[in-house]
Coordinates of C-alpha atoms (C1' of nucleotides) in Angstrom, one line a residue:
Chain Q
X10 CA -24.9 -17.3 29.8
X11 CA -26.1 -15.2 27.0
X12 CA -24.0 -14.6 23.9
X13 CA -23.6 -10.9 24.6
X14 CA -22.5 -11.7 28.2
X15 CA -20.0 -14.2 26.9
X16 CA -18.5 -11.7 24.4
X17 CA -18.5 -8.9 27.1
X18 CA -16.7 -11.2 29.5
X19 CA -14.1 -12.2 26.9
X20 CA -13.4 -8.6 26.0
X21 CA -13.3 -7.6 29.7
X22 CA -10.8 -10.3 30.4
X23 CA -8.6 -9.2 27.5
X24 CA -8.7 -5.6 28.6
X25 CA -7.8 -6.5 32.1
X26 CA -4.9 -8.6 30.8
X27 CA -3.7 -5.5 28.9
X28 CA -4.7 -6.3 25.3
X29 CA -5.7 -3.8 24.3
X30 CA -4.3 -1.4 26.8
X31 CA -5.8 1.8 28.1
X32 CA -6.1 4.3 25.3
X33 CA -5.9 1.7 22.6
X34 CA -8.6 0.8 20.1
X35 CA -10.7 -2.3 20.0
X36 CA -11.5 -3.9 16.7
X37 CA -14.5 -2.6 14.8
X38 CA -17.9 -3.9 15.7
X39 CA -18.2 -5.8 12.5
X40 CA -14.9 -7.5 13.1
X41 CA -16.0 -8.4 16.7
X42 CA -19.3 -9.7 15.5
X43 CA -17.6 -12.0 13.1
X44 CA -15.1 -13.2 15.7
X45 CA -17.7 -14.1 18.2
X46 CA -20.1 -15.4 15.5
X47 CA -22.9 -13.2 16.6
X48 CA -25.0 -10.5 14.9
X49 CA -24.0 -6.8 15.0
X50 CA -26.8 -5.8 17.4
X51 CA -25.6 -8.5 19.8
X52 CA -22.0 -7.4 19.8
X53 CA -23.3 -3.8 20.3
X54 CA -25.1 -5.0 23.3
X55 CA -21.9 -6.5 24.7
X56 CA -20.1 -3.2 24.2
X57 CA -22.9 -1.4 25.8
X58 CA -22.3 -3.5 29.0
X59 CA -18.6 -2.6 29.0
X60 CA -19.4 1.0 28.4
X61 CA -21.8 1.1 31.3
X62 CA -19.0 -0.4 33.5
X63 CA -16.8 2.5 32.5
X64 CA -14.3 0.2 30.8
X65 CA -14.6 1.4 27.3
X66 CA -15.5 4.6 25.4
X67 CA -17.1 4.7 22.0
X68 CA -16.3 7.5 19.7
X69 CA -18.6 8.1 16.9
X70 CA -16.9 7.6 13.5
X71 CA -13.6 6.7 15.2
X72 CA -13.9 3.5 17.0
X73 CA -14.1 1.9 20.5
X74 CA -11.3 2.6 22.9
X75 CA -10.2 1.4 26.3
X76 CA -10.9 4.1 28.8
X77 CA -8.0 5.6 30.6
X78 CA -8.4 6.0 34.4
X79 CA -7.9 9.5 35.7
X80 CA -7.9 11.1 39.1
X81 CA -7.0 14.7 39.1
X82 CA -8.7 16.5 41.8
X83 CA -8.3 15.4 45.4
X84 CA -10.5 17.2 47.9
X85 CA -9.6 16.9 51.5
X86 CA -11.5 17.9 54.6
X87 CA -8.4 19.6 55.9
X88 CA -9.4 22.4 53.6
X89 CA -12.0 23.5 56.2
X90 CA -9.5 24.2 58.9
X91 CA -7.2 25.7 56.4
X92 CA -10.0 28.0 55.2
X93 CA -10.9 28.9 58.8
X94 CA -7.3 29.9 59.5
X95 CA -7.4 32.3 56.6
X96 CA -10.9 33.7 57.1
X97 CA -9.6 36.5 59.4
X98 CA -6.4 37.3 57.5
X99 CA -5.9 40.4 55.5
X100 CA -7.4 40.8 52.0
X101 CA -4.0 40.6 50.4
X102 CA -3.3 37.3 52.2
X103 CA -6.7 35.9 51.3
X104 CA -6.4 36.9 47.7
X105 CA -3.3 34.8 47.2
X106 CA -5.0 31.5 46.7
X107 CA -8.3 29.6 47.3
X108 CA -9.3 26.2 48.5
X109 CA -9.9 24.9 45.0
X110 CA -6.5 25.9 43.9
X111 CA -5.1 24.2 47.0
X112 CA -6.9 21.0 46.0
X113 CA -5.9 21.0 42.4
X114 CA -2.5 22.5 42.7
X115 CA -3.3 25.1 40.1
X116 CA -3.1 28.8 39.8
X117 CA -6.2 31.1 39.9
X118 CA -5.5 31.9 36.3
X119 CA -5.9 28.3 35.3
X120 CA -9.5 28.1 36.5
X121 CA -12.7 29.6 35.3
X122 CA -15.1 30.3 38.1
X123 CA -18.7 31.3 37.9
X124 CA -21.2 32.2 40.6
X125 CA -24.9 33.2 40.4
X126 CA -27.0 34.2 43.3
X127 CA -30.7 34.2 43.6
X128 CA -33.3 33.9 46.3
X129 CA -35.6 30.9 47.0
X130 CA -37.9 29.8 49.8
X131 CA -36.8 26.8 51.8
X132 CA -38.4 23.5 50.7
X133 CA -39.0 20.7 53.2
X134 CA -35.6 19.2 52.7
X135 CA -33.6 22.4 53.0
X136 CA -35.7 23.6 55.9
X137 CA -34.9 20.4 57.8
X138 CA -31.2 20.6 56.9
X139 CA -31.0 24.3 58.0
X140 CA -33.3 24.0 61.0
X141 CA -35.7 26.7 59.8
X142 CA -39.4 26.7 58.9
X143 CA -40.5 25.9 55.4
X144 CA -40.7 29.0 53.2
X145 CA -37.9 30.8 55.0
X146 CA -36.1 33.0 52.5
X147 CA -32.7 31.6 51.5
X148 CA -29.9 32.9 49.4
X149 CA -29.1 30.3 46.7
X150 CA -25.6 30.5 45.3
X151 CA -24.8 28.3 42.2
X152 CA -21.1 27.7 41.5
X153 CA -19.2 26.1 38.7
X154 CA -15.5 25.6 38.4
X155 CA -13.6 24.4 35.4
X156 CA -10.1 24.3 33.9
X157 CA -9.5 27.0 31.4
X158 CA -8.5 24.5 28.8
X159 CA -11.5 22.3 29.2
X160 CA -15.1 22.6 28.2
X161 CA -16.8 21.2 31.2
X162 CA -16.7 22.0 34.9
X163 CA -15.2 19.5 37.4
X164 CA -17.7 20.4 40.0
X165 CA -21.1 22.1 40.3
X166 CA -22.2 23.3 43.7
X167 CA -25.3 24.9 45.1
X168 CA -25.0 26.6 48.4
X169 CA -27.9 27.9 50.6
X170 CA -27.6 30.5 53.3
X171 CA -30.4 31.7 55.5
X172 CA -30.9 35.2 54.3
X173 CA -31.8 36.6 57.7
X174 CA -28.3 35.7 58.9
X175 CA -26.4 37.5 56.3
X176 CA -28.4 40.7 55.5
X177 CA -26.2 42.6 57.9
X178 CA -23.6 42.7 55.1
X179 CA -25.3 43.5 51.7
X180 CA -22.1 42.5 49.9
X181 CA -22.9 38.9 50.7
X182 CA -26.1 39.2 48.6
X183 CA -24.3 40.3 45.5
X184 CA -22.8 37.7 43.2
X185 CA -20.6 40.4 41.6
X186 CA -18.5 40.1 44.7
X187 CA -17.5 36.5 43.7
X188 CA -15.1 35.0 43.9
X189 CA -14.9 36.2 47.5
X190 CA -11.3 36.0 48.7
X191 CA -11.1 33.5 51.5
X192 CA -14.3 31.8 50.6
X193 CA -17.5 31.2 52.5
X194 CA -16.0 31.2 56.0
X195 CA -14.5 34.6 55.3
X196 CA -17.9 35.8 54.1
X197 CA -19.6 34.5 57.2
X198 CA -17.0 36.1 59.4
X199 CA -18.1 39.5 58.2
X200 CA -21.5 39.0 59.8
X201 CA -20.0 37.6 63.0
X202 CA -20.4 33.9 62.4
X203 CA -17.7 31.4 63.4
X204 CA -17.9 27.8 62.3
X205 CA -17.5 25.0 64.9
X206 CA -17.6 22.0 62.5
X207 CA -18.4 20.9 59.0
X208 CA -20.5 17.8 58.4
X209 CA -20.3 16.1 55.0
X210 CA -22.5 13.4 53.7
X211 CA -21.4 11.4 50.6
X212 CA -23.3 9.1 48.4
X213 CA -22.8 7.9 44.8
X214 CA -25.1 7.3 41.9
X215 CA -25.2 7.6 38.1
X216 CA -25.6 11.1 36.9
X217 CA -29.0 12.4 35.9
X218 CA -29.3 13.5 32.2
X219 CA -28.8 17.1 33.2
X220 CA -25.7 16.4 35.3
X221 CA -24.1 14.3 32.5
X222 CA -24.8 17.2 30.2
X223 CA -23.4 20.0 32.4
X224 CA -20.4 18.0 33.5
X225 CA -19.8 16.5 30.1
X226 CA -19.7 13.0 31.5
X227 CA -19.3 9.9 29.4
X228 CA -21.6 7.0 29.9
X229 CA -20.2 4.8 32.6
X230 CA -19.2 7.5 34.9
X231 CA -20.8 7.9 38.3
X232 CA -21.0 11.1 40.4
X233 CA -20.2 11.7 44.0
X234 CA -23.0 13.6 45.7
X235 CA -21.9 15.6 48.6
X236 CA -24.1 17.5 51.1
X237 CA -22.0 19.8 53.3
X238 CA -23.5 21.4 56.4
X239 CA -21.6 24.1 58.2
X240 CA -22.4 24.4 61.9
X241 CA -21.5 27.6 63.8
X242 CA -20.4 27.9 67.4
X243 CA -23.9 28.3 68.5
X244 CA -24.9 25.0 67.0
X245 CA -26.9 26.5 64.1
X246 CA -26.5 25.1 60.6
X247 CA -25.6 28.3 58.8
X248 CA -24.9 26.9 55.3
X249 CA -25.9 23.9 53.4
X250 CA -24.3 23.1 50.0
X251 CA -24.9 20.3 47.5
X252 CA -21.9 19.4 45.4
X253 CA -21.8 17.1 42.4
X254 CA -18.4 15.7 41.5
X255 CA -17.5 13.5 38.6
X256 CA -16.4 10.1 40.0
X257 CA -13.7 9.5 37.4
X258 CA -11.6 12.5 38.3
X259 CA -12.3 13.2 41.9
X260 CA -11.0 11.7 45.1
X261 CA -12.4 12.9 48.4
X262 CA -10.0 12.6 51.3
X263 CA -11.1 12.7 54.9
X264 CA -8.6 12.7 57.8
X265 CA -10.0 11.8 61.2
X266 CA -7.5 12.6 64.0
X267 CA -7.8 10.4 67.1
X268 CA -7.2 11.4 70.8
X269 CA -4.2 9.9 72.4
X270 CA -4.4 7.3 75.1
Chain L
X6 CA -33.0 14.6 19.4
X7 CA -33.4 10.9 18.7
X8 CA -36.7 9.2 19.2
X9 CA -35.4 7.1 22.1
X10 CA -34.1 10.2 23.8
X11 CA -37.5 12.0 23.3
X12 CA -39.3 9.0 24.8
X13 CA -36.8 8.7 27.7
X14 CA -37.1 12.4 28.4
X15 CA -40.9 12.3 28.4
X16 CA -41.0 9.3 30.7
X17 CA -38.3 10.9 33.0
X18 CA -40.4 14.0 33.3
X19 CA -43.5 12.0 34.1
X20 CA -41.7 10.1 36.8
X21 CA -40.3 13.2 38.3
X22 CA -43.7 14.7 38.3
X23 CA -44.9 11.7 40.3
X24 CA -46.8 9.8 37.6
X25 CA -46.1 7.0 38.1
X26 CA -44.7 7.2 41.6
X27 CA -41.8 5.3 43.2
X28 CA -42.7 1.6 43.4
X29 CA -45.5 1.9 40.7
X30 CA -45.4 0.2 37.4
X31 CA -44.9 1.7 34.0
X32 CA -47.1 0.6 31.1
X33 CA -45.8 -2.5 29.2
X34 CA -43.2 -1.9 26.5
X35 CA -45.7 -2.7 23.7
X36 CA -48.0 0.0 25.1
X37 CA -45.3 2.5 25.3
X38 CA -44.1 1.7 21.8
X39 CA -47.5 2.4 20.5
X40 CA -47.9 5.6 22.5
X41 CA -44.6 7.0 21.3
X42 CA -45.2 5.6 17.8
X43 CA -41.8 3.8 17.8
X44 CA -40.7 0.2 17.4
X45 CA -40.3 -2.0 20.4
X46 CA -36.5 -2.0 20.3
X47 CA -36.5 1.7 20.3
X48 CA -38.7 2.0 23.4
X49 CA -36.5 -0.6 25.0
X50 CA -33.5 1.6 24.3
X51 CA -35.3 4.5 26.0
X52 CA -36.0 2.3 29.0
X53 CA -32.4 1.2 29.0
X54 CA -31.3 4.8 29.4
X55 CA -33.6 5.3 32.4
X56 CA -32.4 2.1 33.9
X57 CA -28.8 3.2 33.6
X58 CA -29.8 6.4 35.4
X59 CA -31.1 4.4 38.2
X60 CA -34.6 5.7 37.7
X61 CA -36.4 2.5 36.9
X62 CA -36.1 -1.2 37.5
X63 CA -37.1 -3.9 35.0
X64 CA -38.4 -7.1 36.5
X65 CA -38.5 -10.0 34.1
X66 CA -42.0 -11.3 33.6
X67 CA -43.5 -8.6 35.8
X68 CA -43.0 -5.2 34.4
X69 CA -41.0 -2.0 34.6
X70 CA -41.2 -0.1 37.9
X71 CA -40.1 3.2 39.3
X72 CA -37.1 2.6 41.6
X73 CA -37.6 3.5 45.2
X74 CA -34.8 5.5 46.8
X75 CA -33.2 3.9 49.8
X76 CA -30.6 4.9 52.3
X77 CA -30.2 2.5 55.1
X78 CA -26.6 2.5 56.3
X79 CA -25.0 5.7 57.4
X80 CA -21.3 5.3 58.1
X81 CA -19.7 8.1 60.1
X82 CA -16.1 8.8 60.7
X83 CA -16.9 9.3 64.4
X84 CA -16.8 5.5 64.5
X85 CA -13.0 5.6 64.6
X86 CA -12.8 7.6 67.8
X87 CA -15.6 5.5 69.2
X88 CA -13.7 2.3 68.4
X89 CA -10.6 3.7 69.9
X90 CA -12.3 4.5 73.1
X91 CA -13.5 0.9 73.4
X92 CA -10.3 -0.8 72.2
X93 CA -8.8 -1.0 75.8
X94 CA -12.1 -1.9 77.5
X95 CA -12.9 -5.2 79.0
X96 CA -13.9 -8.1 76.8
X97 CA -17.4 -8.0 78.3
X98 CA -17.7 -4.4 77.4
X99 CA -16.3 -4.9 73.9
X100 CA -18.6 -7.8 73.2
X101 CA -21.7 -5.7 73.6
X102 CA -21.8 -4.1 70.2
X103 CA -19.6 -3.3 67.2
X104 CA -19.1 -0.4 64.9
X105 CA -21.3 -1.9 62.2
X106 CA -24.2 -2.3 64.6
X107 CA -23.6 1.2 65.7
X108 CA -23.9 2.4 62.1
X109 CA -26.9 0.4 61.2
X110 CA -28.7 0.6 64.5
X111 CA -29.1 -3.2 64.5
X112 CA -28.3 -6.0 66.9
X113 CA -25.5 -8.4 66.3
X114 CA -28.0 -11.2 65.7
X115 CA -29.5 -9.3 62.7
X116 CA -26.2 -9.4 60.9
X117 CA -24.3 -12.2 59.2
X118 CA -20.6 -11.6 59.3
X119 CA -17.9 -13.5 57.5
X120 CA -14.1 -13.2 57.6
X121 CA -11.4 -15.0 55.7
X122 CA -7.7 -14.5 56.3
X123 CA -4.9 -15.4 54.0
X124 CA -1.4 -14.2 53.2
X125 CA -0.2 -12.3 50.1
X126 CA 2.9 -10.4 49.1
X127 CA 2.5 -6.6 48.8
X128 CA 2.0 -5.4 45.2
X129 CA 3.2 -2.0 44.1
X130 CA 0.0 -0.3 45.1
X131 CA -0.2 -1.8 48.6
X132 CA 3.5 -1.4 49.2
X133 CA 3.2 2.4 48.5
X134 CA 0.1 2.7 50.7
X135 CA 1.7 0.8 53.6
X136 CA 5.2 2.2 53.2
X137 CA 6.9 -1.2 52.8
X138 CA 8.9 -2.8 50.0
X139 CA 7.2 -4.7 47.3
X140 CA 6.8 -8.4 48.2
X141 CA 6.6 -7.7 51.9
X142 CA 4.3 -10.4 53.5
X143 CA 0.9 -9.1 54.3
X144 CA -2.1 -10.6 56.1
X145 CA -5.1 -10.1 53.9
X146 CA -8.5 -10.2 55.6
X147 CA -11.7 -10.3 53.5
X148 CA -14.9 -9.3 55.2
X149 CA -18.5 -9.4 54.2
X150 CA -21.5 -8.2 56.2
X151 CA -25.1 -8.7 55.4
X152 CA -28.5 -8.5 57.0
X153 CA -29.8 -11.9 58.0
X154 CA -33.0 -11.5 56.0
X155 CA -31.2 -10.4 52.8
X156 CA -29.3 -12.4 50.3
X157 CA -26.5 -9.9 49.5
X158 CA -24.0 -8.2 51.7
X159 CA -24.1 -4.4 52.1
X160 CA -20.4 -4.1 52.1
X161 CA -17.3 -6.1 51.2
X162 CA -14.0 -5.1 52.6
X163 CA -10.4 -6.2 52.2
X164 CA -8.0 -5.3 54.9
X165 CA -4.2 -5.6 54.7
X166 CA -1.9 -5.7 57.7
X167 CA 1.9 -5.9 57.6
X168 CA 2.5 -9.4 58.9
X169 CA 5.7 -8.5 60.7
X170 CA 3.8 -6.0 62.9
X171 CA 1.2 -8.5 64.2
X172 CA 3.1 -11.8 64.6
X173 CA 3.6 -11.0 68.3
X174 CA 0.0 -12.2 68.8
X175 CA -0.7 -15.4 66.8
X176 CA -4.4 -14.9 67.4
X177 CA -4.4 -12.0 65.0
X178 CA -3.4 -14.5 62.2
X179 CA -6.4 -16.7 62.7
X180 CA -9.7 -15.9 61.1
X181 CA -11.5 -18.3 63.6
X182 CA -11.1 -15.4 66.1
X183 CA -13.4 -13.2 64.1
X184 CA -15.5 -11.3 64.7
X185 CA -13.0 -9.9 67.2
X186 CA -14.8 -7.9 69.9
X187 CA -13.8 -4.3 69.6
X188 CA -12.6 -4.5 66.0
X189 CA -9.2 -3.8 64.4
X190 CA -8.1 -1.1 66.9
X191 CA -8.6 -3.6 69.7
X192 CA -6.6 -6.2 67.8
X193 CA -3.8 -3.8 67.1
X194 CA -3.8 -2.8 70.8
X195 CA -2.8 -6.4 71.7
X196 CA 0.5 -5.9 69.8
X197 CA 1.1 -2.4 71.3
X198 CA -0.1 -0.3 68.4
X199 CA -2.1 2.9 69.0
X200 CA -3.7 4.8 66.1
X201 CA -3.1 8.5 65.7
X202 CA -5.4 9.1 62.8
X203 CA -7.5 7.5 60.0
X204 CA -7.3 8.7 56.4
X205 CA -10.1 7.8 54.1
X206 CA -10.2 8.3 50.3
X207 CA -13.5 8.1 48.5
X208 CA -14.3 7.8 44.9
X209 CA -17.3 6.5 42.9
X210 CA -17.8 4.4 39.8
X211 CA -20.1 1.8 38.3
X212 CA -19.6 -1.6 39.8
X213 CA -17.5 -4.2 38.0
X214 CA -19.4 -7.3 36.9
X215 CA -18.0 -9.2 39.9
X216 CA -19.0 -6.5 42.4
X217 CA -22.5 -6.3 41.0
X218 CA -22.7 -10.0 41.3
X219 CA -21.5 -10.2 44.9
X220 CA -23.4 -7.2 46.2
X221 CA -26.5 -8.1 44.2
X222 CA -26.7 -4.7 42.6
X223 CA -29.3 -3.7 40.0
X224 CA -28.2 -2.0 36.8
X225 CA -28.1 1.7 37.5
X226 CA -26.5 1.5 40.9
X227 CA -23.0 2.9 41.5
X228 CA -20.6 1.9 44.2
X229 CA -18.6 4.0 46.7
X230 CA -15.0 2.9 46.8
X231 CA -13.3 3.7 50.1
X232 CA -9.6 3.2 50.8
X233 CA -9.0 3.6 54.5
X234 CA -5.5 4.0 55.9
X235 CA -4.8 3.7 59.7
X236 CA -1.7 5.6 60.9
X237 CA -0.2 4.8 64.2
X238 CA 1.4 7.2 66.7
X239 CA 4.8 6.6 65.2
X240 CA 3.5 7.7 61.8
X241 CA 3.5 4.3 60.2
X242 CA 0.5 3.1 58.1
X243 CA -0.4 -0.1 59.9
X244 CA -3.5 -1.0 58.1
X245 CA -5.0 -0.4 54.7
X246 CA -8.5 -1.5 53.8
X247 CA -10.5 -1.3 50.6
X248 CA -14.2 -1.2 51.1
X249 CA -16.9 -1.4 48.4
X250 CA -20.3 0.1 49.4
X251 CA -23.5 0.1 47.3
X252 CA -24.3 3.7 46.5
X253 CA -28.0 3.3 46.7
X254 CA -28.1 2.3 50.4
X255 CA -25.0 3.9 51.9
X256 CA -24.4 7.4 53.1
X257 CA -20.9 8.2 54.4
X258 CA -20.8 10.9 57.0
X259 CA -17.7 12.9 57.8
X260 CA -17.5 15.4 60.6
X261 CA -14.6 17.8 60.7
X262 CA -14.3 19.7 63.9
X263 CA -12.7 23.1 63.7
X264 CA -10.5 24.9 66.2
X265 CA -12.0 27.9 67.9
X266 CA -10.9 31.4 67.3
Chain T
dG15 C1' -52.4 -19.6 29.4
dA16 C1' -51.7 -14.7 29.1
dG17 C1' -48.7 -11.1 29.8
dT18 C1' -44.3 -9.4 30.6
dG19 C1' -39.4 -8.4 29.8
dG20 C1' -34.8 -10.8 27.8
dT21 C1' -32.2 -12.3 23.8
dC22 C1' -31.2 -12.5 19.0
dT23 C1' -31.3 -11.8 14.1
dA24 C1' -31.0 -9.3 9.4
dG25 C1' -30.8 -5.4 7.4
dA26 C1' -31.3 -0.3 6.4
dC27 C1' -30.0 4.4 6.7
dC28 C1' -27.7 8.3 9.1
dA29 C1' -23.8 11.0 11.2
dC30 C1' -19.2 11.6 12.2
dA31 C1' -14.0 11.3 11.6
dC32 C1' -10.2 11.2 8.7
dG33 C1' -7.3 10.9 4.8
Chain F
dG24 C1' -14.7 8.1 -0.2
dT25 C1' -14.2 4.8 3.3
dG26 C1' -14.8 3.1 7.7
dT27 C1' -16.7 3.8 12.0
dG28 C1' -20.3 3.9 15.5
dG29 C1' -25.6 5.7 16.2
dT30 C1' -30.4 5.1 15.3
dC31 C1' -34.3 2.5 13.8
dT32 C1' -37.2 -1.1 12.1
dA33 C1' -39.9 -5.8 11.9
dG34 C1' -40.1 -9.8 13.7
dA35 C1' -38.9 -14.3 16.2
dC36 C1' -38.3 -17.1 20.1
dC37 C1' -37.3 -17.7 25.0
dA38 C1' -37.8 -17.2 30.2
dC39 C1' -40.1 -15.5 34.0
dT40 C1' -44.4 -14.3 36.8
dC41 C1' -48.9 -14.7 38.0
dC42 C1' -53.5 -16.2 37.6

DNA sequence: GAGTGGTCTAGACCACACG
DNA sequence: GTGTGGTCTAGACCACTCC
């Protein structure tokens, strides 16, 4: 086993044993280098491994710290039925609270929400997902949501609608109408679309450089990649969204009810 | 922007533009160092960034290659109802195929399956998840499944049952009975337990050193962490399993049907 | 044997945090 | 100012792959 691996393993074991604990500082790199009798670049390589594992966090000018685990946002698939139940309610009712507030347990005022609409032709991937021909005009809607006190959003989402399906209501083409009380299902309701089911596909990977930038992710944090497809009662896929969620603060919850014997 | 970041960005852009393509080789480190007019350690740092992003793969003695994306196993929550439907069928029927084969589209012969049972007292986490007191005896069942041609499993799962609930059938305490035709729901059926719903919680993170080892993961691959809870018709959580899935070859699919208006 | 990436060293200088 | 991590260099030797 290489020296840097030995050092990394020793430090990992110590952290798991609780010395130092989450939030506490590790000794300086020079101290560690001395202790393990290796050069500074080698101990830095060891710390790089632990950082990539998400175990530690290095703060420039301050030191190396044990990362604290955090899970703040739980996102459950029961939100879809909940949203559907509200889609036809009065504006006053719909304005009370949204699905994100439901997930996070926060008030609307605690959240900063942004939405930008534009129009793009369907590429091969989206055309297949939406069941339309390539080049079909789509409304692209880019969303970000963050806590008011924080600098970075906890999710970024891109939603695609087939433009032809929503032109009946011009208000659906205008991002100044966001946040739309009641969400997408309420929007679709205005053009006579009812959802039959929601399909969600989840994978995980390290963030791209851009995602790490936008979400303010530390090294050693993965992202959950969610593609959500909404299928209406006629079997058409009427919306596709791609959502990126930070893996260190998001838990996705899926409940599957079973038929009784 | 640092030199290594510049180099990483330039290489990233080239890969995204398709030069080199997935599977193709990058120039040797010495060549890249010359091209970007930086030292070898610096270009190595740049490549380290791209590797951590999952964009490239470095093969000792051979070169640096653009990683090929792969998604082989799709795991859908419809499996739960499917398993429930089969739980009460005849042995002959149940033996035909299992949920994993259904997910992967493979035959039983293509897969190598291993199961080990032992007994552990419930820790705080498991006690909370199962709704029992700490120290309650649990049956721990450790599973691994891999393709016959491959060296590493594509999932590792640890399942916990409350021992008191399954002692009525001693065969459920014996790992020599695995793989049990029809799966866990069929096993639970033998002691009179019917499931009402399955709750799954998904997060993502980089693999621990041990997980990377067991699953044979390359640097720059994240894992999906799944905690599945099975709730029976009396509202008890009767099984909890923790599943680790490689993010680069797994897609989890969740379908949420909605009630009609 | 030639070419490749993996490990390791010694040391320099810079940028940031904090008292 | 002092201590911390971040970047960068020049170079050595090793281990693996392939011809």
